[in-house]
Amino acid sequence: MKTAYTSLNSLWATLYIEELVRNDVTCFFLSPGSRSSPLTAAAALNQNCETYVHYDERGAAFAAVNYARASRKPAALICTSGTAAANYYPAVIEASMSHLPLIILTADRPPELRHTGANQTINQVQLYGDYVRWFVDMPCPDSSLPPESLLTTIDQAVHRACRPPAGPVHLNCMFREPLAPVGDEQDFSEYLVPIRQWMTSTTPYTQYHQSVQVPELPSLETAADIIKKTEQGVIIVGRLRSRQEKEAVEKLCKVLTWTLMADSTSGLRTASTSHCRVPYYPSILHYELSEGQCSPV
């Protein structure tokens, strides 16, 4: 990682993006604007970032949600200040209720430009309310603030987005002008001394161990005892979050030869693992058999 940048804005944005990448957040959905120029440029210049530009913030946000749903990894969203951030709100709620990890980086004006009545300026502090797992109002880039504090904040953000219950995290990033990475480069070697070891590595500054949910042995024994006493049962499957979960259900179906009722979110509705599969059971449950005819319940 180099030590020369056109401004402290560019350096801080580079640290944000690089630490996200080291935490395996590599997919970025960008809705460019003036105030978010440092973040957008940093993502574009990082060779390990997969960037998608979408000028409609609402569309970009739902694309990020769908990426998280498919990959079970957090995507990052970057937008400029003002009402652009408000367009993320529907997708933020979707991610929160569906327990999908999401990292939201909204650019914002510095404190001295807040509440000034400028065009499209809104209060972005706690913008998404209780629908985010964590919120931080990031300070404006300042050489008096240690660089390691930026890295630990990013690490904590990813951890909170991914730990159960997973969900969106909002980092509101203030920037003063100049915003664009233009002009002569400055040497920030002295400022970066505290993270010199990090700069020569490829791992996050702080690493967290994700918890693993394992059912208690008595619960497993009780479930096994019920299954043994049941001659013919039904397996109803809702949303499955990983390939391992799907394989476990498929194996159980083969062993028990029970009727499989799979919801569309399970990924097993068209599976051929069960000898008796009912792919559209929700429609059937809306009706009852009455004198040989189906009538609404």
XYZ file of N, CA and C in Angstrom, residues 5-13 140-144 175 186 188 191:
54
model
N -0.786 10.442 -1.150
C -2.161 10.664 -1.623
C -2.376 12.159 -1.835
N -3.375 12.479 -2.647
C -3.643 13.882 -2.941
C -4.234 14.626 -1.757
N -4.845 13.909 -0.842
C -5.448 14.539 0.343
C -5.685 13.488 1.411
N -5.970 13.971 2.604
C -6.297 13.052 3.696
C -7.633 12.369 3.419
N -8.518 13.040 2.695
C -9.770 12.407 2.277
C -9.496 11.122 1.505
N -8.609 11.213 0.534
C -8.288 10.054 -0.301
C -7.659 8.936 0.526
N -6.793 9.303 1.459
C -6.148 8.298 2.301
C -7.174 7.590 3.175
N -8.031 8.352 3.850
C -9.027 7.730 4.724
C -9.959 6.827 3.929
N -10.415 7.290 2.779
C -11.300 6.469 1.960
C -10.597 5.191 1.512
N -14.831 13.745 10.162
C -14.124 14.210 8.973
C -12.651 13.810 9.086
N -12.018 13.490 7.979
C -10.584 13.162 8.023
C -9.780 14.240 8.729
N -8.988 13.803 9.702
C -8.210 14.718 10.532
C -6.937 13.995 10.936
N -5.802 14.623 10.752
C -4.523 13.981 11.046
C -4.308 13.760 12.535
N -5.134 14.387 13.388
C -5.013 14.163 14.833
C -5.676 12.857 15.264
N -16.987 14.302 4.808
C -15.813 14.741 4.065
C -15.887 16.240 3.818
N 0.709 14.087 -1.497
C 1.419 14.399 -0.267
C 1.897 13.098 0.377
N 2.233 10.790 3.412
C 1.610 10.548 4.712
C 2.325 9.442 5.493
N 2.199 9.776 9.315
C 0.853 9.534 9.846
C 0.529 8.042 9.884
